[in-house]
Short mmCIF file of C-alpha atoms and ligand atoms in Angstrom, two decimals:
data_model
loop_
_atom_site.label_atom_id
_atom_site.label_comp_id
_atom_site.label_asym_id
_atom_site.label_seq_id
_atom_site.Cartn_x
_atom_site.Cartn_y
_atom_site.Cartn_z
CA MET A 137 55.18 -23.54 -69.91
CA ASN A 138 58.54 -25.16 -69.09
CA THR A 139 61.04 -22.74 -67.60
CA LYS A 140 64.66 -22.53 -68.72
CA ASP A 141 67.12 -24.55 -66.71
CA ASN A 142 68.91 -21.97 -64.62
CA LYS A 143 69.82 -21.59 -60.95
CA GLN A 144 67.38 -18.72 -60.42
CA ASN A 145 64.28 -20.86 -60.61
CA ARG A 146 65.42 -24.16 -59.12
CA VAL A 147 62.76 -25.95 -57.10
CA LEU A 148 63.47 -28.34 -54.26
CA VAL A 149 60.71 -30.83 -53.53
CA THR A 150 60.79 -33.05 -50.50
CA GLY A 151 58.29 -35.52 -49.07
CA THR A 152 57.67 -39.23 -48.98
CA MET A 153 58.13 -41.62 -51.88
CA ALA A 154 55.97 -44.56 -51.08
CA PHE A 155 53.97 -47.64 -51.80
CA ASP A 156 50.29 -47.12 -51.15
CA GLU A 157 47.34 -49.46 -50.91
CA ILE A 158 44.02 -47.75 -51.43
CA ILE A 159 40.54 -49.10 -50.84
CA THR A 160 37.48 -47.31 -52.18
CA GLN A 161 33.85 -48.34 -52.01
CA SER A 162 34.07 -49.94 -55.45
CA ALA A 163 37.67 -51.11 -55.85
CA SER A 164 41.04 -51.78 -54.31
CA SER A 165 44.30 -50.58 -55.85
CA GLY A 166 46.70 -53.27 -54.65
CA ARG A 167 50.24 -51.92 -54.14
CA VAL A 168 50.81 -48.77 -56.19
CA ILE A 169 53.49 -46.10 -56.18
CA GLY A 170 52.56 -42.98 -54.26
CA GLY A 171 54.03 -40.57 -51.75
CA ALA A 172 53.87 -36.81 -51.35
CA ALA A 173 57.12 -36.04 -53.22
CA THR A 174 56.07 -38.28 -56.10
CA TYR A 175 52.74 -36.51 -56.65
CA ILE A 176 54.22 -33.04 -56.09
CA SER A 177 57.17 -33.46 -58.46
CA TYR A 178 55.04 -34.98 -61.23
CA SER A 179 52.55 -32.12 -60.97
CA SER A 180 55.25 -29.41 -60.80
CA SER A 181 56.95 -30.87 -63.86
CA PHE A 182 54.19 -29.48 -66.10
CA PHE A 183 55.52 -25.98 -65.37
CA SER A 184 59.23 -26.43 -64.72
CA ASN A 185 62.11 -28.66 -65.80
CA ASN A 186 64.12 -27.53 -62.81
CA ILE A 187 62.70 -29.78 -60.08
CA TYR A 188 65.01 -31.58 -57.65
CA VAL A 189 63.60 -34.21 -55.30
CA SER A 190 65.10 -34.99 -51.92
CA SER A 191 63.63 -38.17 -50.43
CA ILE A 192 64.42 -41.77 -49.51
CA ILE A 193 63.21 -45.06 -50.99
CA GLY A 194 63.71 -48.65 -49.89
CA ASN A 195 65.14 -51.69 -51.65
CA ASP A 196 61.73 -52.58 -53.09
CA PHE A 197 61.20 -49.37 -55.08
CA PRO A 198 61.52 -49.81 -58.87
CA LEU A 199 64.50 -47.85 -60.21
CA SER A 200 62.71 -47.67 -63.57
CA PHE A 201 60.32 -45.25 -61.88
CA LEU A 202 63.22 -42.87 -61.12
CA GLU A 203 64.15 -43.06 -64.80
CA GLU A 204 60.60 -42.10 -65.69
CA MET A 205 60.87 -39.11 -63.35
CA ASN A 206 64.10 -38.10 -65.11
CA SER A 207 62.34 -38.31 -68.45
CA LYS A 208 59.88 -35.71 -67.15
CA GLY A 209 62.71 -33.36 -66.21
CA ILE A 210 62.70 -34.26 -62.50
CA SER A 211 66.19 -34.71 -61.00
CA THR A 212 66.43 -37.76 -58.74
CA GLU A 213 70.13 -37.56 -57.82
CA MET A 214 69.29 -36.53 -54.24
CA ILE A 215 66.98 -39.50 -53.64
CA GLU A 216 68.64 -41.94 -51.28
CA ILE A 217 68.17 -45.70 -51.34
CA ALA A 218 68.00 -47.48 -47.98
CA LYS A 219 69.33 -50.90 -48.99
CA GLU A 220 68.29 -52.63 -45.76
CA LYS A 221 64.78 -51.22 -45.59
CA LYS A 222 61.49 -51.28 -47.45
CA SER A 223 59.92 -48.09 -48.76
CA PHE A 224 57.47 -46.00 -46.75
CA PHE A 225 54.05 -47.70 -46.88
CA TRP A 226 50.61 -46.20 -46.39
CA LYS A 227 47.22 -47.93 -46.55
CA GLY A 228 44.02 -45.93 -46.59
CA GLU A 229 40.33 -46.40 -47.19
CA TYR A 230 37.70 -43.95 -48.48
CA LYS A 231 34.16 -44.06 -47.13
CA ASN A 232 30.96 -42.00 -47.55
CA ASP A 233 31.44 -41.21 -51.23
CA PHE A 234 35.11 -40.21 -50.69
CA ASN A 235 34.25 -37.73 -47.93
CA THR A 236 36.00 -39.71 -45.19
CA ARG A 237 39.52 -41.16 -45.36
CA VAL A 238 40.66 -43.67 -42.77
CA THR A 239 44.33 -44.57 -42.44
CA HIS A 240 44.73 -48.31 -41.78
CA ASP A 241 48.50 -48.48 -41.76
CA THR A 242 51.53 -46.18 -41.87
CA GLN A 243 54.92 -47.92 -41.99
CA LEU A 244 57.80 -45.45 -41.92
CA ASN A 245 60.38 -48.09 -42.97
CA ALA A 246 63.15 -46.29 -44.97
CA LEU A 247 61.96 -42.90 -43.70
CA GLU A 248 63.34 -43.78 -40.24
CA LEU A 249 66.85 -43.70 -41.71
CA TYR A 250 66.46 -40.50 -43.67
CA LYS A 251 69.23 -37.98 -43.03
CA PRO A 252 68.94 -35.42 -45.82
CA ASN A 253 72.22 -34.24 -47.27
CA LEU A 254 71.77 -31.76 -50.11
CA ASN A 255 74.59 -32.23 -52.57
CA LYS A 256 77.23 -29.53 -52.46
CA GLY A 257 76.46 -27.03 -55.21
CA LEU A 258 72.85 -28.17 -55.23
CA ASN A 259 71.67 -26.24 -52.22
CA ASP A 260 70.61 -23.01 -53.89
CA PHE A 261 66.88 -23.06 -54.55
CA ARG A 262 64.43 -20.26 -55.25
CA LEU A 263 61.46 -22.30 -54.13
CA VAL A 264 61.35 -25.05 -51.52
CA MET A 265 58.30 -27.30 -51.37
CA LEU A 266 58.27 -29.14 -48.05
CA GLY A 267 55.84 -31.95 -48.80
CA ASN A 268 54.37 -34.18 -46.16
CA LEU A 269 57.23 -35.59 -44.06
CA GLU A 270 58.42 -35.74 -40.46
CA PRO A 271 58.79 -32.03 -39.43
CA GLY A 272 62.31 -32.59 -38.02
CA ILE A 273 63.43 -33.74 -41.48
CA GLN A 274 61.64 -30.79 -43.12
CA MET A 275 63.54 -28.48 -40.77
CA GLU A 276 66.88 -30.19 -41.48
CA ILE A 277 66.38 -29.80 -45.23
CA LEU A 278 65.52 -26.12 -44.82
CA SER A 279 68.67 -25.51 -42.79
CA GLN A 280 70.76 -26.88 -45.70
CA VAL A 281 69.29 -24.55 -48.35
CA ARG A 282 71.60 -21.58 -48.89
CA ASN A 283 69.35 -19.01 -50.58
CA ASP A 284 68.10 -16.46 -47.97
CA ASP A 285 65.33 -15.26 -50.33
CA LYS A 286 63.83 -18.68 -50.88
CA PHE A 287 60.04 -18.99 -50.90
CA ILE A 288 58.96 -21.91 -48.69
CA ILE A 289 55.73 -23.85 -49.17
CA LEU A 290 54.77 -26.31 -46.44
CA ASP A 291 52.32 -29.19 -46.40
CA THR A 292 51.67 -31.56 -43.51
CA MET A 293 49.21 -34.20 -42.37
CA ASN A 294 47.14 -35.14 -39.30
CA TYR A 295 49.68 -37.95 -38.58
CA TRP A 296 52.46 -35.39 -37.90
CA ILE A 297 50.15 -32.88 -36.16
CA ASP A 298 49.22 -35.63 -33.68
CA LYS A 299 52.77 -36.84 -33.14
CA THR A 300 55.01 -33.79 -33.47
CA GLU A 301 52.93 -30.60 -33.18
CA LYS A 302 55.65 -28.59 -31.40
CA LYS A 303 58.32 -29.39 -34.00
CA LEU A 304 55.79 -28.73 -36.75
CA PHE A 305 55.17 -25.19 -35.49
CA GLU A 306 58.94 -24.55 -35.73
CA VAL A 307 58.76 -25.38 -39.44
CA ILE A 308 55.53 -23.38 -39.83
CA SER A 309 57.32 -20.32 -38.44
CA LYS A 310 59.85 -20.56 -41.33
CA ALA A 311 57.31 -21.08 -44.14
CA ASN A 312 55.86 -18.39 -46.46
CA LEU A 313 52.84 -20.42 -47.55
CA ILE A 314 51.07 -23.32 -45.82
CA VAL A 315 48.83 -25.67 -47.80
CA ILE A 316 46.68 -27.84 -45.55
CA ASN A 317 43.22 -29.37 -45.59
CA ASP A 318 40.29 -28.06 -43.55
CA GLU A 319 40.51 -30.82 -40.94
CA GLU A 320 44.25 -30.21 -40.42
CA SER A 321 43.77 -26.45 -40.24
CA LYS A 322 41.18 -26.95 -37.47
CA MET A 323 43.60 -29.25 -35.62
CA LEU A 324 46.34 -26.61 -35.83
CA GLY A 325 44.15 -23.52 -35.36
CA LYS A 326 41.93 -25.07 -32.65
CA SER A 327 38.80 -23.40 -33.98
CA ASP A 328 35.88 -24.35 -36.26
CA SER A 329 36.31 -21.13 -38.23
CA LEU A 330 38.75 -21.51 -41.15
CA GLN A 331 39.38 -17.75 -41.05
CA LYS A 332 40.37 -17.91 -37.36
CA CYS A 333 42.54 -20.97 -37.98
CA ALA A 334 44.31 -19.22 -40.86
CA GLU A 335 44.87 -16.11 -38.70
CA TYR A 336 46.26 -18.26 -35.90
CA ILE A 337 48.64 -20.06 -38.27
CA MET A 338 49.76 -16.75 -39.85
CA SER A 339 50.51 -15.37 -36.38
CA PHE A 340 53.49 -17.80 -36.33
CA GLY A 341 55.03 -16.21 -39.43
CA PRO A 342 53.61 -17.43 -42.75
CA GLN A 343 52.17 -14.69 -45.02
CA TYR A 344 49.74 -17.03 -46.76
CA VAL A 345 47.55 -20.01 -45.84
CA ILE A 346 45.66 -22.18 -48.32
CA VAL A 347 42.95 -24.40 -46.87
CA LYS A 348 41.93 -27.30 -49.13
CA LYS A 349 38.31 -28.39 -48.85
CA GLY A 350 38.30 -31.43 -51.18
CA SER A 351 35.35 -31.35 -53.58
CA GLU A 352 34.44 -27.90 -52.17
CA GLY A 353 37.60 -26.27 -53.56
CA ALA A 354 40.10 -24.20 -51.59
CA GLU A 355 40.47 -20.85 -49.81
CA LEU A 356 43.50 -18.58 -49.79
CA PHE A 357 44.16 -16.25 -46.85
CA SER A 358 46.66 -13.49 -46.26
CA LYS A 359 46.49 -10.95 -43.42
CA LYS A 360 44.62 -8.52 -45.71
CA GLN A 361 43.00 -10.59 -48.47
CA LYS A 362 40.99 -13.72 -49.06
CA SER A 363 39.99 -15.65 -52.20
CA VAL A 364 38.07 -18.82 -52.94
CA ILE A 365 38.51 -21.31 -55.80
CA PRO A 366 35.98 -24.07 -56.54
CA ALA A 367 37.06 -27.61 -57.39
CA PHE A 368 36.93 -28.82 -61.00
CA THR A 369 34.05 -31.31 -60.98
CA ILE A 370 34.93 -34.81 -62.16
CA LYS A 371 32.01 -37.14 -62.95
CA LYS A 372 33.75 -40.36 -61.94
CA VAL A 373 36.30 -40.06 -59.15
CA VAL A 374 38.42 -43.23 -58.89
CA ASP A 375 40.89 -42.33 -56.13
CA PRO A 376 41.36 -38.94 -54.40
CA THR A 377 44.77 -39.97 -52.99
CA GLY A 378 47.39 -37.43 -53.96
CA ALA A 379 44.85 -34.75 -54.89
CA GLY A 380 46.23 -32.46 -52.17
CA ASP A 381 49.82 -33.12 -53.22
CA SER A 382 49.03 -32.61 -56.91
CA PHE A 383 47.27 -29.36 -56.04
CA ALA A 384 50.35 -28.23 -54.07
CA GLY A 385 52.63 -29.42 -56.89
CA GLY A 386 50.70 -27.39 -59.46
CA ILE A 387 50.94 -24.34 -57.18
CA CYS A 388 54.65 -24.86 -56.65
CA GLY A 389 55.43 -25.44 -60.35
CA TYR A 390 53.38 -22.46 -61.51
CA LEU A 391 54.91 -20.12 -58.91
CA SER A 392 58.41 -21.21 -59.90
CA SER A 393 57.67 -19.98 -63.42
CA ARG A 394 56.60 -16.50 -62.27
CA PRO A 395 59.02 -13.62 -61.68
CA LYS A 396 57.23 -12.48 -58.48
CA ILE A 397 55.24 -14.34 -55.87
CA ASN A 398 52.32 -12.38 -54.37
CA PHE A 399 48.67 -12.88 -53.43
CA LEU A 400 47.42 -12.65 -57.03
CA GLU A 401 50.01 -15.12 -58.34
CA ILE A 402 49.21 -17.56 -55.55
CA HIS A 403 45.50 -17.21 -56.39
CA ASN A 404 46.31 -17.94 -60.06
CA SER A 405 48.51 -20.88 -59.08
CA MET A 406 45.53 -22.44 -57.28
CA ILE A 407 43.67 -22.60 -60.60
CA TYR A 408 46.53 -24.63 -62.11
CA GLY A 409 46.77 -26.77 -58.97
CA THR A 410 43.05 -27.51 -59.14
CA VAL A 411 43.26 -28.61 -62.79
CA ILE A 412 46.24 -30.93 -62.16
CA ALA A 413 44.54 -32.45 -59.10
CA SER A 414 41.41 -33.12 -61.17
CA PHE A 415 43.46 -35.42 -63.45
CA CYS A 416 45.08 -37.17 -60.50
CA ILE A 417 41.77 -38.37 -59.05
CA GLN A 418 40.65 -39.99 -62.30
CA GLU A 419 42.94 -43.00 -61.74
CA PHE A 420 44.51 -44.97 -58.87
CA GLY A 421 47.91 -43.73 -57.67
CA VAL A 422 49.98 -41.58 -60.03
CA ALA A 423 48.58 -43.21 -63.21
CA GLY A 424 46.44 -40.16 -64.01
CA LEU A 425 49.53 -37.92 -63.90
CA GLN A 426 51.80 -40.36 -65.73
CA LYS A 427 49.74 -40.23 -68.91
CA LEU A 428 48.93 -36.53 -68.67
CA SER A 429 50.20 -34.19 -71.39
CA ALA A 430 50.67 -30.42 -71.36
CA GLU A 431 47.91 -30.25 -74.02
CA ASN A 432 45.47 -32.02 -71.67
CA VAL A 433 46.33 -29.49 -68.94
CA ASN A 434 45.90 -26.48 -71.23
CA GLU A 435 42.60 -27.77 -72.60
CA ARG A 436 41.12 -28.24 -69.12
CA MET A 437 42.51 -24.88 -68.03
CA LEU A 438 40.42 -23.24 -70.77
CA THR A 439 37.27 -25.10 -69.66
CA PHE A 440 37.90 -24.21 -66.01
CA ASN A 441 38.61 -20.56 -66.77
CA GLU A 442 35.32 -20.28 -68.67
CA TYR A 443 33.55 -21.77 -65.66
CA LEU A 444 35.23 -19.31 -63.30
CA LEU A 445 34.15 -16.27 -65.29
P1 AMP B 582 47.19 -36.69 -50.16
O1 AMP B 582 46.08 -37.58 -50.63
O2 AMP B 582 47.48 -35.55 -51.09
O3 AMP B 582 46.99 -36.25 -48.74
O4 AMP B 582 48.53 -37.55 -50.16
C1 AMP B 582 48.55 -38.95 -50.11
C2 AMP B 582 49.99 -39.45 -50.10
O5 AMP B 582 50.60 -39.12 -48.84
C3 AMP B 582 50.07 -40.95 -50.23
O6 AMP B 582 50.69 -41.27 -51.46
C4 AMP B 582 50.89 -41.44 -49.03
O7 AMP B 582 51.95 -42.28 -49.39
C5 AMP B 582 51.44 -40.18 -48.42
N1 AMP B 582 51.36 -40.24 -46.95
C6 AMP B 582 50.41 -40.83 -46.18
N2 AMP B 582 50.66 -40.66 -44.87
C7 AMP B 582 51.82 -39.93 -44.80
C8 AMP B 582 52.62 -39.42 -43.72
N3 AMP B 582 52.28 -39.62 -42.43
N4 AMP B 582 53.73 -38.72 -44.03
C9 AMP B 582 54.07 -38.49 -45.31
N5 AMP B 582 53.38 -38.95 -46.38
C10 AMP B 582 52.25 -39.67 -46.12
#
């Protein structure tokens, strides 16, 4: 499924690269590598070898991990290293059989210093995936991308909706597709109806909204159409962290491999996103994605497609 390396289908992925500490009802992860850009780029790499990550890491982040990303066809040359700072850190806990996530700690650390500067000559992208990050930085990155026909996918999180809602709506107005979870869509849309929230968000500019509903799957809205995709059921969930980012990464990677992006292709991309996310939640952190092969993805795609029919 890998696309040929040419300018026409370059993908820019931005978001946090982080250390996470995750507590579930049965185990604790200790410090593991996480972050939105990490999950997204790994997941996209199953469909494209033309992924460029723009992010920042601290002095504690293992450089061997960047080498591993390179080995998967992910370019890390735009990842900055803040020598005086630690990496972004997030600590979360899952309760009620993974239905509730509580954030215990968010330390911005290196992210506070992040001033994106897309390398000259590397600012022409067909698809821009704005993963979870401070909306001002998302906006700055967008302003540096040259291609006027770029397709922009945006993700965000309750943390930024609480802190920077006004700035976030500026980025929303630039995006083509928003991927958010049900709780976040209700925060943004100020309604209990997902349909009304999606309509409200689309009134700012985006043509498409995907609302993720965890184990209940996801819904896709445009002004004229709607579709629903169930989740792929996993018997033993270990850690749902990164499921949303892996879902978005699968969507982004799949769309980058398609000649046109429209409602049907976005619907199809959600099937790939769902399958990738189902592997992510089988292990703590990115471990489930690190050992994943294209064969594993294709095999599960067949099972999921049979289920959908
Ligand atoms: P997800 O489970 O898909 O929502 O994504 C979890 C990832 O988001 C973790 O690896 C965290 O490091 C990262 N994360 C947590 N809080 C934030 C935040 N406020 N901004 C950006 N990334 C975050």
